[in-house]
Short mmCIF file of C-alpha atoms in Angstrom, two decimals:
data_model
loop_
_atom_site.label_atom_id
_atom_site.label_comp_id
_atom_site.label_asym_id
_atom_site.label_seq_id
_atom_site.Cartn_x
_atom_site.Cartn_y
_atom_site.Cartn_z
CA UNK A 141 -26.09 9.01 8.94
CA UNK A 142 -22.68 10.25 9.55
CA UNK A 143 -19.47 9.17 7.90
CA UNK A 144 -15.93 9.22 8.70
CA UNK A 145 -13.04 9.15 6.53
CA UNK A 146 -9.94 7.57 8.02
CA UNK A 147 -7.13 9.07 6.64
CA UNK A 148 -3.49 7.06 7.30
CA UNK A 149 -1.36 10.23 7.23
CA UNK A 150 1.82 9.95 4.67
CA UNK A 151 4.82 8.07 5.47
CA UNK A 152 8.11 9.34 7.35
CA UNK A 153 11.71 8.07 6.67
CA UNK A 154 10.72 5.87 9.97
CA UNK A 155 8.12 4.36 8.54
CA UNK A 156 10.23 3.19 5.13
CA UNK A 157 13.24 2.02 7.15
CA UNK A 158 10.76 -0.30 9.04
CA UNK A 159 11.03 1.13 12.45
CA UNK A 160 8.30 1.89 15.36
CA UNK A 161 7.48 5.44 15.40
CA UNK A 162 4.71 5.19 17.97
CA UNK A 163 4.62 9.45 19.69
CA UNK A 164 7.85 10.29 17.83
CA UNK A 165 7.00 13.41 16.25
CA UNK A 166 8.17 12.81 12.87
CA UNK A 167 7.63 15.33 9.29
CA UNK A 168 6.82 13.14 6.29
CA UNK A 169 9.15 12.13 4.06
CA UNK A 170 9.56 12.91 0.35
CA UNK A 171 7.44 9.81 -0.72
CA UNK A 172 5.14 9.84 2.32
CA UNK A 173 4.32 13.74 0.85
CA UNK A 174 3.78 12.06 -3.06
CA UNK A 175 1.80 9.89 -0.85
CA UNK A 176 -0.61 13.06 0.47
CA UNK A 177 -0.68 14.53 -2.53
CA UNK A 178 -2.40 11.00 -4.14
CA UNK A 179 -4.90 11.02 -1.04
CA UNK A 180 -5.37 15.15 -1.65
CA UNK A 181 -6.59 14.27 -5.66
CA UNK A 182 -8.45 11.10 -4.84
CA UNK A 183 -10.32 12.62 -2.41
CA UNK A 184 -10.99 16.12 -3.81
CA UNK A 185 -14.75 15.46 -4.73
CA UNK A 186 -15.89 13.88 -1.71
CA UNK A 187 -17.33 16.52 0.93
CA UNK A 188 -16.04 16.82 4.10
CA UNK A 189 -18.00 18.57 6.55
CA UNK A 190 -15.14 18.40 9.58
CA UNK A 191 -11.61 17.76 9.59
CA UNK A 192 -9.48 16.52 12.77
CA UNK A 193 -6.40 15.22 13.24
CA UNK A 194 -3.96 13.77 15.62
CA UNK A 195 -0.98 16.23 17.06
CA UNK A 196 1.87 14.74 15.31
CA UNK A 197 3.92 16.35 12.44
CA UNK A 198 3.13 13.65 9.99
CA UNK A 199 -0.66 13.97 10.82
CA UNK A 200 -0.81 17.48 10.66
CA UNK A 201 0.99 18.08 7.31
CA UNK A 202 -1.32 15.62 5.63
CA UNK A 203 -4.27 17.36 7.26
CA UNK A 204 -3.21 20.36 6.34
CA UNK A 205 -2.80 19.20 2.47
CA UNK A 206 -6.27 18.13 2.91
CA UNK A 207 -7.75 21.29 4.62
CA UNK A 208 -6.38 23.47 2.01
CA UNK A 209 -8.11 21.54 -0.98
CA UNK A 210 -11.67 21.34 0.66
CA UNK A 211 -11.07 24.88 2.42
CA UNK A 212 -11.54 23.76 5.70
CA UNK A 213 -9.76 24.45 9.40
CA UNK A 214 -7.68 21.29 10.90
CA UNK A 215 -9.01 20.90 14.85
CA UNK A 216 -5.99 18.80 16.52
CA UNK A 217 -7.48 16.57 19.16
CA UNK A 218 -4.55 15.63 21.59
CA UNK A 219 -6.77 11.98 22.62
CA UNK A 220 -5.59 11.34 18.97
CA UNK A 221 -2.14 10.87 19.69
CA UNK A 222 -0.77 7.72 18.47
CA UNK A 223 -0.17 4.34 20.42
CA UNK A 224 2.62 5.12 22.86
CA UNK A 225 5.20 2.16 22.04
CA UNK A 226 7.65 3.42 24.79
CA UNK A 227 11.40 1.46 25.14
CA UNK A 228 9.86 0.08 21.19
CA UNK A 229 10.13 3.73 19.74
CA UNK A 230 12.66 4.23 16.96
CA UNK A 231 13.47 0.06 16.71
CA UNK A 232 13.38 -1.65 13.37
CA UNK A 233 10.32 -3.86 13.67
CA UNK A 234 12.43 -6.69 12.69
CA UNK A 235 14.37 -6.16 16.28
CA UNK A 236 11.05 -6.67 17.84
CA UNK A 237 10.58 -9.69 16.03
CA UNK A 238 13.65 -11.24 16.72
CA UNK A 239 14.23 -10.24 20.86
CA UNK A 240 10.54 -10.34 21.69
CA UNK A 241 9.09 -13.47 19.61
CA UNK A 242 6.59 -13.68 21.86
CA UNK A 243 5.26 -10.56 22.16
CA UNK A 244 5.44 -9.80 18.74
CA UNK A 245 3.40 -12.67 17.77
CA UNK A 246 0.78 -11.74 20.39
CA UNK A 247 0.54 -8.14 19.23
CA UNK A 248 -0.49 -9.69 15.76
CA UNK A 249 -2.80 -12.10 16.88
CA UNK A 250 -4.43 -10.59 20.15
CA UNK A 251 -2.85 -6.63 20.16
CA UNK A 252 -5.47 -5.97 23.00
CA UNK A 253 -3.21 -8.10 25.77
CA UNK A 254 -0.34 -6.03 25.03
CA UNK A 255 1.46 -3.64 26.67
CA UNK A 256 4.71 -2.26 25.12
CA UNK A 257 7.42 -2.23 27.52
CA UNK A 258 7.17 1.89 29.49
CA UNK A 259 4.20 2.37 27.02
CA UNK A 260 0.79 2.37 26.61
CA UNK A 261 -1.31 -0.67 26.84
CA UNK A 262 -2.94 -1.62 23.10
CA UNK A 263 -6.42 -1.59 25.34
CA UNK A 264 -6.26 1.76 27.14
CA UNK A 265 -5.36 3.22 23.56
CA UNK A 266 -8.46 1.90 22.13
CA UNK A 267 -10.82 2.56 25.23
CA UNK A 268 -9.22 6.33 24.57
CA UNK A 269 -10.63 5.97 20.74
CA UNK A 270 -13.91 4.53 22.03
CA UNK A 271 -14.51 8.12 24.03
CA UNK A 272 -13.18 9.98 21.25
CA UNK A 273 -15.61 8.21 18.43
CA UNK A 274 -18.52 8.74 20.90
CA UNK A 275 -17.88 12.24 21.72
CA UNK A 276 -17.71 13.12 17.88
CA UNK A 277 -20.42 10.94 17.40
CA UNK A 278 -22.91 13.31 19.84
CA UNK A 279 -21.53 16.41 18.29
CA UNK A 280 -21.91 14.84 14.36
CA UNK A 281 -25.29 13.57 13.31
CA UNK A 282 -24.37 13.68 10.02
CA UNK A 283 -22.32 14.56 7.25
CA UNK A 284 -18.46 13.73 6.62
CA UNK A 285 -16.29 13.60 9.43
CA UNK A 286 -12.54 12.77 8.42
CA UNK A 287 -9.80 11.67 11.09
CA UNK A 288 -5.91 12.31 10.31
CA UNK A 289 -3.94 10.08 11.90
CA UNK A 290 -1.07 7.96 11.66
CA UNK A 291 -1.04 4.08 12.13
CA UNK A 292 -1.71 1.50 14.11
CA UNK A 293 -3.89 4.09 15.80
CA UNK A 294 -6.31 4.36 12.41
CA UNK A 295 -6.46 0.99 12.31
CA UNK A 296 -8.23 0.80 15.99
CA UNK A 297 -10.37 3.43 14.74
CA UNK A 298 -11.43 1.51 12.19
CA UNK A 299 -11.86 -1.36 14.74
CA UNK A 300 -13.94 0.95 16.67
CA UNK A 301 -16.29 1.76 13.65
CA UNK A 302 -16.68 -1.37 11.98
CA UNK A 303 -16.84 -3.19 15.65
CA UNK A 304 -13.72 -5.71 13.88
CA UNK A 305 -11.21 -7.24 15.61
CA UNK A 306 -8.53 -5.34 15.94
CA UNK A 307 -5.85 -7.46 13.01
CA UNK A 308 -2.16 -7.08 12.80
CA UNK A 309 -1.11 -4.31 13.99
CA UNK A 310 2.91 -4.84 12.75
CA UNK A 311 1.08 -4.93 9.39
CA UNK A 312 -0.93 -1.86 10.21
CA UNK A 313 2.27 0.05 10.81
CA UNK A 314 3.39 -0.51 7.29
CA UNK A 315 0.42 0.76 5.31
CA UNK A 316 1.11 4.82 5.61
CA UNK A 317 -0.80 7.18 3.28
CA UNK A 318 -4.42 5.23 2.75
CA UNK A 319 -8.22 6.20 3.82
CA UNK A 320 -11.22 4.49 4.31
CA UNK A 321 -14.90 6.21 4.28
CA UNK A 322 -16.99 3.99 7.15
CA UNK A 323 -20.70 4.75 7.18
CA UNK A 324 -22.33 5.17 11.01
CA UNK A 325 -26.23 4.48 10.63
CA UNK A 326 -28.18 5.82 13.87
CA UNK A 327 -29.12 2.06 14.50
CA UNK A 328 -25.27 1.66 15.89
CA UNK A 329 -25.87 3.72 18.46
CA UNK A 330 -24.24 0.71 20.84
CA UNK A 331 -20.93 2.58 19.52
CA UNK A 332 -22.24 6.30 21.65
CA UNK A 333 -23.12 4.42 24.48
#
């Protein structure tokens, strides 16, 4: 059995003023790093075995908070980038709401049809999670994996794992600084395939 721990890295100043931060690559803020420091205690007695994490600044200074308490070396994996949100990045999410009704409400209720406009389709980003989860999945058998990385693109990890529908992912965007251990038994091997 192998486990991963998904770990929503801290929050950024875009993240509290309610805008899309999608690629932007953005240092936490000061309550996004009170947020890391929470997630460093909480999770100081469970064992990690591996620690990865997505490219961006936020990512990597929560990994690195966490790497320094268990004593272990971050590997940045660039296929963890998050959800590229194109023309979206740096809007309020309430500007979404408001020009694109629509699309909004089809990004919370089916977020694999959508596309956001010059970015990358909700479905190619979690066909690019389905590769990465398999390929750590040959190279861990067991033990505790953990995965840095900001939202919504921990929440289609989670997807991934759990094989869940996706959910909200406007919601998802506004829940910075959490983790989730999700145990793989080697009867899901549908998810290595």
């Amino acid at each position: 059995m192998v486990q991963f721990l998904v770990v929503r890295s801290g929050s950024t100043d875009f993240d509290e003023q309610g805008r899309i931060k999608g690629t932007l690559d953005l240092p936490l803020s000061v309550a996004g790093q009170g947020q890391v420091d929470r997630l460093v205690a909480e999770l100081q007695a469970t064992p990690i075995d591996v620690l990865y994490a997505s490219p961006n600044r936020s990512a990597q200074q929560t990994a690195e908070a966490l790497a320094a308490s268990h004593r272990l070396r971050i590997k940045t994996l660039d296929d963890l980038e998050n959800l590229d949100h194109g023309l979206w990045h740096g809007k309020r999410i309430e500007e979404v709401r408001i020009s694109q009704p629509k699309v909004f409400r089809q990004l919370q209720d089916h977020p694999e049809t959508v596309c956001p406009p010059e970015g990358e389709p909700v479905a190619a980003a979690l066909e690019r999670v389905r590769v990465v989860i398999s390929r750590l999945l040959r190279k861990h058998s067991r033990g505790t994996v953990a995965l840095v990385v900001p939202e919504p693109l921990a929440s289609m990890i989670v997807s991934v794992l759990t094989e869940a529908p996706l959910g909200d992912l406007w919601k998802a965007e506004c829940e910075p600084g959490g983790w989730q251990m999700i145990e793989i038994h080697p009867e899901r091997v549908a998810l290595a395939s």
